[in-house]
Tab-separated table of C-alpha atoms and ligand atoms in Angstrom:
chain	number	residue	atom	x	y	z
A	1	MET	CA	117.931	101.806	127.133
A	2	GLY	CA	115.235	100.139	129.241
A	3	VAL	CA	111.661	99.724	127.988
A	4	PHE	CA	110.282	102.646	130.037
A	5	ASP	CA	112.998	105.011	128.829
A	6	ARG	CA	112.353	104.024	125.223
A	7	MET	CA	108.608	104.503	125.673
A	8	ALA	CA	109.172	107.930	127.178
A	9	ALA	CA	111.607	108.921	124.421
A	10	MET	CA	109.185	107.969	121.634
A	11	GLY	CA	106.051	109.170	123.459
A	12	HIS	CA	104.391	105.786	124.074
A	13	GLU	CA	101.616	105.309	126.609
A	14	GLN	CA	101.517	101.562	127.140
A	15	VAL	CA	103.044	98.264	126.084
A	16	VAL	CA	101.201	95.007	126.749
A	17	PHE	CA	102.819	91.574	126.593
A	18	CYS	CA	100.382	88.727	125.864
A	19	CYS	CA	101.386	85.107	126.413
A	20	ASP	CA	99.360	81.925	125.978
A	21	PRO	CA	101.528	78.770	126.152
A	22	ASP	CA	98.609	76.524	125.055
A	23	THR	CA	98.394	78.100	121.608
A	24	GLY	CA	101.977	79.406	121.475
A	25	LEU	CA	100.783	83.014	121.311
A	26	ARG	CA	103.442	85.574	122.132
A	27	ALA	CA	102.290	89.047	121.228
A	28	ILE	CA	103.323	92.596	122.036
A	29	ILE	CA	100.761	95.380	121.752
A	30	ALA	CA	102.084	98.934	121.797
A	31	PHE	CA	99.891	101.994	122.287
A	32	HIS	CA	101.610	105.149	121.165
A	33	ASP	CA	99.190	108.069	121.560
A	34	THR	CA	95.436	107.796	122.085
A	35	THR	CA	94.679	111.517	122.333
A	36	ARG	CA	92.610	111.417	119.148
A	37	GLY	CA	90.808	108.119	119.831
A	38	PRO	CA	91.249	104.401	120.547
A	39	GLY	CA	94.363	102.723	119.201
A	40	LEU	CA	93.980	101.442	115.639
A	41	GLY	CA	96.673	99.321	114.046
A	42	GLY	CA	97.150	96.010	112.288
A	43	THR	CA	98.571	92.793	113.681
A	44	ARG	CA	101.886	91.789	112.133
A	45	MET	CA	103.153	88.208	112.472
A	46	LEU	CA	106.816	87.570	111.737
A	47	PRO	CA	109.518	85.153	112.917
A	48	TYR	CA	111.360	87.961	114.717
A	49	PRO	CA	114.927	86.920	115.612
A	50	ASP	CA	114.258	87.878	119.244
A	51	GLU	CA	111.861	89.706	121.580
A	52	GLU	CA	113.881	92.891	121.280
A	53	ALA	CA	113.286	93.046	117.494
A	54	ALA	CA	109.554	92.461	118.024
A	55	LEU	CA	109.338	95.200	120.662
A	56	GLU	CA	111.239	97.629	118.437
A	57	ASP	CA	108.837	96.937	115.545
A	58	ALA	CA	105.771	97.396	117.777
A	59	LEU	CA	107.080	100.720	119.126
A	60	ARG	CA	108.061	102.060	115.683
A	61	LEU	CA	104.901	100.935	113.889
A	62	SER	CA	102.468	102.130	116.573
A	63	ARG	CA	104.024	105.590	116.435
A	64	GLY	CA	103.576	105.558	112.658
A	65	MET	CA	99.878	104.762	113.141
A	66	THR	CA	99.392	107.838	115.368
A	67	TYR	CA	100.819	110.026	112.601
A	68	LYS	CA	98.888	108.313	109.810
A	69	SER	CA	95.489	108.623	111.521
A	70	ALA	CA	96.054	112.245	112.482
A	71	ALA	CA	97.354	113.165	109.015
A	72	VAL	CA	94.151	112.028	107.304
A	73	ASP	CA	92.032	113.211	110.234
A	74	VAL	CA	90.380	109.980	111.355
A	75	ASP	CA	89.515	109.786	115.045
A	76	PHE	CA	91.915	107.065	116.135
A	77	GLY	CA	95.189	106.885	117.973
A	78	GLY	CA	98.258	104.831	117.165
A	79	ALA	CA	98.672	101.193	118.166
A	80	LYS	CA	100.189	98.050	116.718
A	81	CYS	CA	100.220	94.385	117.629
A	82	VAL	CA	103.121	92.134	116.711
A	83	VAL	CA	102.977	88.351	117.053
A	84	ILE	CA	106.271	86.498	117.299
A	85	GLY	CA	106.155	83.426	115.051
A	86	ASP	CA	106.290	82.063	111.542
A	87	PRO	CA	102.899	82.795	109.957
A	88	HIS	CA	103.186	79.709	107.715
A	89	ARG	CA	103.976	77.335	110.570
A	90	ASP	CA	102.723	78.825	113.843
A	91	LYS	CA	99.494	80.604	112.896
A	92	THR	CA	96.493	78.490	113.921
A	93	PRO	CA	92.808	79.252	114.465
A	94	GLU	CA	93.383	78.694	118.216
A	95	LEU	CA	96.241	81.212	118.307
A	96	MET	CA	94.084	83.789	116.530
A	97	ARG	CA	91.245	83.125	118.997
A	98	ALA	CA	93.616	83.583	121.938
A	99	LEU	CA	94.694	86.887	120.401
A	100	GLY	CA	91.023	87.815	120.075
A	101	ARG	CA	90.513	87.248	123.795
A	102	PHE	CA	93.357	89.603	124.676
A	103	VAL	CA	91.965	92.217	122.262
A	104	GLU	CA	88.482	91.868	123.801
A	105	GLY	CA	90.010	92.291	127.260
A	106	MET	CA	91.161	95.744	126.215
A	107	ARG	CA	87.501	96.760	125.980
A	108	GLY	CA	87.862	98.890	122.855
A	109	ARG	CA	91.182	100.531	123.620
A	110	LEU	CA	92.549	98.609	120.593
A	111	TYR	CA	91.043	97.874	117.170
A	112	THR	CA	93.117	95.545	115.019
A	113	GLY	CA	93.096	93.590	111.763
A	114	THR	CA	95.517	92.446	109.055
A	115	ASP	CA	99.101	93.454	108.405
A	116	VAL	CA	102.185	91.622	107.113
A	117	GLY	CA	101.796	87.886	107.802
A	118	THR	CA	98.076	87.975	108.603
A	119	TYR	CA	94.990	87.856	106.356
A	120	PRO	CA	91.336	88.861	106.775
A	121	GLU	CA	90.384	85.153	107.055
A	122	ASP	CA	92.676	84.748	110.110
A	123	PHE	CA	90.677	87.373	111.958
A	124	VAL	CA	87.414	85.503	111.466
A	125	HIS	CA	88.735	83.329	114.336
A	126	SER	CA	89.713	86.357	116.461
A	127	ALA	CA	86.306	87.925	115.834
A	128	ARG	CA	84.645	84.950	117.566
A	129	GLU	CA	86.225	86.283	120.754
A	130	SER	CA	86.283	90.024	120.190
A	131	ARG	CA	84.088	92.853	118.941
A	132	PHE	CA	87.121	94.964	118.200
A	133	ILE	CA	88.354	93.335	114.989
A	134	VAL	CA	88.403	95.297	111.708
A	135	GLY	CA	89.183	94.447	108.079
A	136	LEU	CA	87.266	91.161	108.087
A	137	PRO	CA	86.270	89.542	104.769
A	138	VAL	CA	83.233	91.177	103.150
A	139	GLU	CA	81.016	88.163	103.946
A	140	TYR	CA	81.768	88.746	107.646
A	141	GLY	CA	80.871	92.408	107.475
A	142	GLY	CA	84.342	93.781	106.690
A	143	SER	CA	85.200	96.280	103.973
A	144	GLY	CA	87.357	94.033	101.777
A	145	ASP	CA	90.743	94.404	100.120
A	146	SER	CA	92.509	97.486	101.540
A	147	SER	CA	94.999	97.611	98.662
A	148	VAL	CA	92.242	99.053	96.445
A	149	PRO	CA	91.903	102.376	98.370
A	150	THR	CA	95.645	102.360	99.100
A	151	ALA	CA	96.485	102.257	95.375
A	152	PHE	CA	93.868	104.921	94.648
A	153	GLY	CA	95.359	107.160	97.365
A	154	VAL	CA	98.852	106.785	95.900
A	155	TYR	CA	97.504	107.645	92.461
A	156	MET	CA	95.831	110.791	93.874
A	157	GLY	CA	99.108	111.615	95.638
A	158	MET	CA	100.973	111.399	92.339
A	159	ARG	CA	98.486	113.822	90.815
A	160	ALA	CA	99.253	116.231	93.667
A	161	VAL	CA	102.979	115.814	92.935
A	162	ALA	CA	102.330	116.617	89.257
A	163	ARG	CA	100.245	119.668	90.169
A	164	HIS	CA	102.949	120.974	92.507
A	165	LEU	CA	105.902	120.319	90.205
A	166	TRP	CA	104.493	120.819	86.747
A	167	GLY	CA	101.384	122.932	87.301
A	168	ALA	CA	98.891	120.336	86.029
A	169	GLU	CA	97.872	117.048	87.610
A	170	ASP	CA	97.851	115.164	84.319
A	171	LEU	CA	100.206	112.170	84.357
A	172	ALA	CA	100.000	111.427	80.615
A	173	GLY	CA	103.477	111.182	79.137
A	174	ARG	CA	105.157	111.162	82.583
A	175	THR	CA	107.530	108.280	83.358
A	176	VAL	CA	106.848	106.438	86.609
A	177	ALA	CA	109.182	103.717	87.937
A	178	ILE	CA	107.404	101.329	90.303
A	179	GLN	CA	109.359	99.132	92.687
A	180	GLY	CA	107.122	96.182	93.596
A	181	VAL	CA	104.015	95.268	91.629
A	182	GLY	CA	102.194	93.314	94.329
A	183	LYS	CA	98.681	94.108	95.536
A	184	VAL	CA	99.143	97.896	95.577
A	185	GLY	CA	101.813	98.348	92.872
A	186	ALA	CA	99.911	96.371	90.230
A	187	LYS	CA	96.683	98.318	90.770
A	188	LEU	CA	98.587	101.591	90.683
A	189	ALA	CA	100.282	100.548	87.417
A	190	ARG	CA	96.899	99.843	85.804
A	191	GLU	CA	95.537	103.236	86.875
A	192	LEU	CA	98.628	105.070	85.569
A	193	ALA	CA	98.639	103.152	82.278
A	194	ALA	CA	94.995	104.116	81.722
A	195	ASP	CA	96.092	107.756	82.124
A	196	GLY	CA	98.791	107.398	79.475
A	197	ALA	CA	101.817	107.385	81.803
A	198	ARG	CA	104.974	105.566	80.689
A	199	LEU	CA	105.783	102.778	83.163
A	200	VAL	CA	108.978	101.056	84.240
A	201	ILE	CA	108.470	98.243	86.749
A	202	ALA	CA	110.630	95.954	88.879
A	203	ASP	CA	109.844	93.104	91.242
A	204	VAL	CA	111.760	90.153	92.659
A	205	ASP	CA	108.747	87.994	91.764
A	206	GLY	CA	109.086	87.201	88.039
A	207	ALA	CA	105.442	86.194	87.635
A	208	ALA	CA	104.231	89.482	89.151
A	209	VAL	CA	106.285	91.634	86.739
A	210	GLU	CA	105.268	89.546	83.728
A	211	ARG	CA	101.597	89.841	84.614
A	212	THR	CA	101.713	93.611	85.121
A	213	ALA	CA	103.906	94.201	82.046
A	214	ALA	CA	101.429	92.248	79.899
A	215	GLU	CA	98.498	94.257	81.280
A	216	THR	CA	100.060	97.700	81.061
A	217	GLY	CA	102.814	97.564	78.437
A	218	ALA	CA	105.352	98.536	81.124
A	219	GLN	CA	109.074	98.198	80.528
A	220	VAL	CA	110.664	95.738	82.979
A	221	VAL	CA	113.996	96.354	84.708
A	222	ASP	CA	115.982	94.303	87.163
A	223	ALA	CA	115.000	94.778	90.842
A	224	GLN	CA	118.485	96.141	91.616
A	225	ALA	CA	118.368	98.645	88.719
A	226	VAL	CA	115.092	100.393	89.554
A	227	PHE	CA	116.824	103.109	91.616
A	228	ASP	CA	118.850	104.195	88.560
A	229	VAL	CA	115.911	104.629	86.192
A	230	GLU	CA	115.598	108.107	84.698
A	231	CYS	CA	111.981	109.007	85.484
A	232	ASP	CA	109.623	111.707	86.710
A	233	ILE	CA	108.337	109.780	89.746
A	234	PHE	CA	109.880	106.869	91.609
A	235	ALA	CA	107.212	104.806	93.421
A	236	PRO	CA	108.461	102.488	96.189
A	237	CYS	CA	105.677	99.905	96.605
A	238	ALA	CA	107.639	97.006	98.094
A	239	LEU	CA	109.757	97.501	101.196
A	240	GLY	CA	110.562	99.994	103.932
A	241	GLY	CA	113.966	101.668	104.306
A	242	VAL	CA	114.537	102.022	100.546
A	243	LEU	CA	115.498	105.706	100.747
A	244	ASN	CA	118.936	105.524	102.317
A	245	ASP	CA	122.592	106.564	101.953
A	246	ASP	CA	123.171	104.046	99.146
A	247	THR	CA	120.025	104.594	97.086
A	248	ILE	CA	119.376	108.362	97.299
A	249	PRO	CA	122.508	109.341	95.306
A	250	ARG	CA	121.379	106.939	92.562
A	251	LEU	CA	117.884	108.390	92.122
A	252	ARG	CA	117.227	110.104	88.753
A	253	CYS	CA	113.696	111.303	89.511
A	254	ARG	CA	111.950	114.570	90.384
A	255	ALA	CA	109.717	112.994	93.035
A	256	VAL	CA	109.257	109.949	95.250
A	257	ALA	CA	105.648	108.851	95.782
A	258	GLY	CA	104.756	105.270	96.671
A	259	SER	CA	102.885	103.018	99.070
A	260	ALA	CA	105.646	101.388	101.122
A	261	ASN	CA	105.665	102.128	104.859
A	262	ASN	CA	108.736	103.717	106.485
A	263	GLN	CA	110.445	104.548	103.187
A	264	LEU	CA	113.044	106.827	104.801
A	265	ALA	CA	115.711	104.668	106.437
A	266	GLU	CA	116.240	107.519	108.922
A	267	GLU	CA	114.606	110.909	109.413
A	268	ARG	CA	117.667	112.681	108.020
A	269	HIS	CA	117.031	111.075	104.620
A	270	GLY	CA	114.003	113.356	104.236
A	271	LEU	CA	116.403	116.294	104.430
A	272	GLU	CA	118.749	114.632	101.944
A	273	LEU	CA	115.948	114.312	99.357
A	274	HIS	CA	114.964	117.936	99.985
A	275	ARG	CA	118.581	119.059	99.512
A	276	ARG	CA	118.720	117.286	96.156
A	277	GLY	CA	115.473	118.866	94.974
A	278	ILE	CA	113.533	115.579	94.995
A	279	LEU	CA	109.935	116.082	96.155
A	280	TYR	CA	109.010	113.399	98.693
A	281	ALA	CA	105.343	112.552	99.323
A	282	PRO	CA	105.414	111.448	102.992
A	283	ASP	CA	104.598	107.745	103.072
A	284	TYR	CA	102.147	107.777	105.957
A	285	ILE	CA	99.944	110.268	104.105
A	286	ILE	CA	100.069	108.952	100.547
A	287	ASN	CA	99.480	105.327	101.654
A	288	ALA	CA	96.621	106.065	104.095
A	289	GLY	CA	93.792	104.848	101.805
A	290	GLY	CA	93.684	101.411	103.478
A	291	LEU	CA	93.517	102.972	106.936
A	292	ILE	CA	90.713	105.286	105.813
A	293	GLN	CA	88.711	102.248	104.661
A	294	VAL	CA	89.268	100.280	107.873
A	295	ALA	CA	88.504	103.288	110.102
A	296	ASP	CA	85.304	103.870	108.134
A	297	GLU	CA	84.015	100.457	109.257
A	298	LEU	CA	83.723	102.020	112.721
A	299	HIS	CA	82.002	105.215	111.629
A	300	PRO	CA	79.179	106.052	114.096
A	301	HIS	CA	76.667	106.023	111.211
A	302	GLY	CA	77.963	102.809	109.624
A	303	PRO	CA	80.417	102.251	106.769
A	304	ASN	CA	80.036	103.968	103.413
A	305	PRO	CA	82.253	103.169	100.344
A	306	GLU	CA	81.546	106.567	98.793
A	307	ARG	CA	82.844	108.325	101.884
A	308	VAL	CA	85.980	106.144	101.770
A	309	ARG	CA	86.607	107.172	98.161
A	310	HIS	CA	85.953	110.815	98.930
A	311	ARG	CA	88.296	110.835	101.924
A	312	THR	CA	90.973	108.935	100.009
A	313	GLN	CA	90.677	111.445	97.187
A	314	ALA	CA	91.435	114.147	99.781
A	315	ILE	CA	94.998	112.772	100.060
A	316	TYR	CA	95.548	115.018	97.019
A	317	ASP	CA	94.654	118.159	99.020
A	318	ILE	CA	96.552	117.099	102.139
A	319	LEU	CA	99.718	116.553	100.114
A	320	LEU	CA	99.373	119.864	98.275
A	321	LEU	CA	99.106	121.552	101.678
A	322	ILE	CA	102.244	119.752	102.895
A	323	PHE	CA	104.176	120.667	99.733
A	324	ARG	CA	103.159	124.317	100.129
A	325	ARG	CA	104.119	124.384	103.804
A	326	SER	CA	107.452	122.781	103.001
A	327	VAL	CA	108.187	125.637	100.574
A	328	GLU	CA	106.945	128.349	102.951
A	329	LEU	CA	108.874	127.046	105.959
A	330	GLY	CA	111.923	125.916	103.971
A	331	VAL	CA	111.813	122.455	105.552
A	332	PRO	CA	111.627	118.963	104.017
A	333	THR	CA	108.134	117.652	103.265
A	334	SER	CA	108.670	114.916	105.872
A	335	GLU	CA	109.160	117.584	108.533
A	336	ALA	CA	106.234	119.711	107.299
A	337	ALA	CA	104.009	116.600	107.586
A	338	ASP	CA	105.195	115.750	111.104
A	339	ARG	CA	104.572	119.343	112.226
A	340	LEU	CA	101.025	119.325	110.808
A	341	VAL	CA	100.247	116.090	112.662
A	342	GLU	CA	101.709	117.317	115.940
A	343	GLU	CA	99.649	120.519	115.711
A	344	ARG	CA	96.505	118.443	115.100
A	345	ILE	CA	97.155	116.228	118.112
A	346	ALA	CA	97.761	119.287	120.322
A	347	ARG	CA	94.474	120.840	119.104
A	348	THR	CA	92.542	117.642	119.869
A	349	PHE	CA	94.161	117.498	123.301
A	350	ARG	CA	92.921	121.015	124.064
A	351	LEU	CA	89.431	120.195	122.760
A	352	LYS	CA	89.182	117.123	124.983
A	353	ARG	CA	89.566	119.169	128.126
A	354	ILE	CA	85.868	119.989	127.639
A	355	ARG	CA	83.960	117.429	129.702
A	356	THR	CA	81.166	115.647	127.793
U	401	LIG	P1	102.584	92.825	98.455
U	401	LIG	O1	103.333	91.864	99.302
U	401	LIG	O2	101.334	92.394	97.765
U	401	LIG	O3	103.552	93.420	97.323
U	401	LIG	C1	104.880	93.734	97.530
U	401	LIG	C2	105.636	93.379	96.240
U	401	LIG	O4	106.980	93.815	96.370
U	401	LIG	C3	105.668	91.874	95.964
U	401	LIG	O5	105.265	91.610	94.628
U	401	LIG	C4	107.145	91.525	96.190
U	401	LIG	O6	107.595	90.449	95.353
U	401	LIG	C5	107.819	92.826	95.830
U	401	LIG	N1	109.173	92.968	96.358
U	401	LIG	C6	109.669	92.523	97.544
U	401	LIG	N2	110.981	92.847	97.642
U	401	LIG	C7	111.296	93.522	96.515
U	401	LIG	C8	112.489	94.131	96.034
U	401	LIG	N3	113.625	94.102	96.738
U	401	LIG	N4	112.474	94.744	94.833
U	401	LIG	C9	111.331	94.785	94.095
U	401	LIG	N5	110.170	94.211	94.500
U	401	LIG	C10	110.156	93.599	95.696
U	401	LIG	O7	102.306	94.077	99.402
U	401	LIG	P2	101.285	95.281	99.120
U	401	LIG	O8	100.048	95.064	99.909
U	401	LIG	O9	101.228	95.557	97.662
U	401	LIG	O10	102.072	96.460	99.857
U	401	LIG	C11	103.183	97.093	99.256
U	401	LIG	C12	103.791	98.078	100.243
U	401	LIG	O11	102.805	99.051	100.590
U	401	LIG	C13	104.254	97.444	101.564
U	401	LIG	O12	105.383	98.149	102.023
U	401	LIG	C14	103.081	97.701	102.506
U	401	LIG	O13	103.499	97.755	103.859
U	401	LIG	C15	102.616	99.059	102.016
U	401	LIG	N6	101.213	99.326	102.324
U	401	LIG	C16	100.228	98.517	101.879
U	401	LIG	C17	98.902	98.775	102.181
U	401	LIG	C18	97.779	97.887	101.703
U	401	LIG	O14	96.631	98.281	101.866
U	401	LIG	N7	98.057	96.747	101.099
U	401	LIG	C19	98.565	99.921	102.951
U	401	LIG	C20	99.594	100.771	103.368
U	401	LIG	C21	100.916	100.457	103.056
């Protein structure tokens, strides 16, 4: 399929290719849907095998951002920037400044900041060229480490799971298996341990598991074995695509609730979980704490950490609503979430016909 056909099929508005041979910058910026506001999405830098893989990632991730923003009701649309290159070798201050100039040229249609392969410090260079950079280090006016609200949002999501499945949000005595104890997973583990949950953790990074096990008393299992752990909640906090044809039959949990993006390998895997009676907390809702924090930097009345916490806490209510709708409509939670988002976008579209 050609680029225009793919854009039309997925509902994209615009794709921008940015090239600066002097700094080696090759970036693709995809705008999915800006009905609800300017595009907001991080900049991912990876050594993509080819341009096709980079374009595919930009299209997929920008669509995800539309859904995430609408689900937690922040006034932004979906966009994503991908930079083709090895972040360890190719990322230079000059490249980040060149990116900043392209972002500035979009005059506020795009707000961007960190994602895989980029750090808040990198964007200090971009921010010399653009007013539309978010997630800068605190000393540059940014809101700091986004994994803090993300982990808190996942924790609140787990409490919603407990309320829905067991009638009380208390996680004491529940067994939670966490795949990946990096920035989000480790913070989540500490919060759950403080609540008296029993933890099983796995990570390919030996130092990360040792550190978290020492802090929380978690049992450690091999990274390959985490799917087979008998538990109440399985929390994918490492990679996308972990809920697939191979792993779903192995799961021994009542619910899946974790921070990883794009957990379902394909949409049909949401139905497969539903069929097996495993409650799935849609990833783009439960992991939206970081987005809420970044979006709050642009609040018309200035940023406010209390508001971020309050809105992240509301992930609990949004998930309970999705779980209820899933039961009422007899559809998987992933589908109930998508429907809610699509209704919200349609409502905003109707509202915006009123000229201001
Ligand atoms: P991170 O890189 O700090 O942590 C990921 C951890 O997963 C690392 O410790 C890594 O060693 C481990 N890991 C990688 N492959 C693994 C495997 N096969 N088995 C077990 N462990 C494995 O990243 P993070 O910021 O903690 O993010 C975790 C996930 O949550 C990612 O999918 C990310 O996209 C998503 N997410 C993060 C944020 C945020 O604010 N940081 C926001 C939304 C979504």
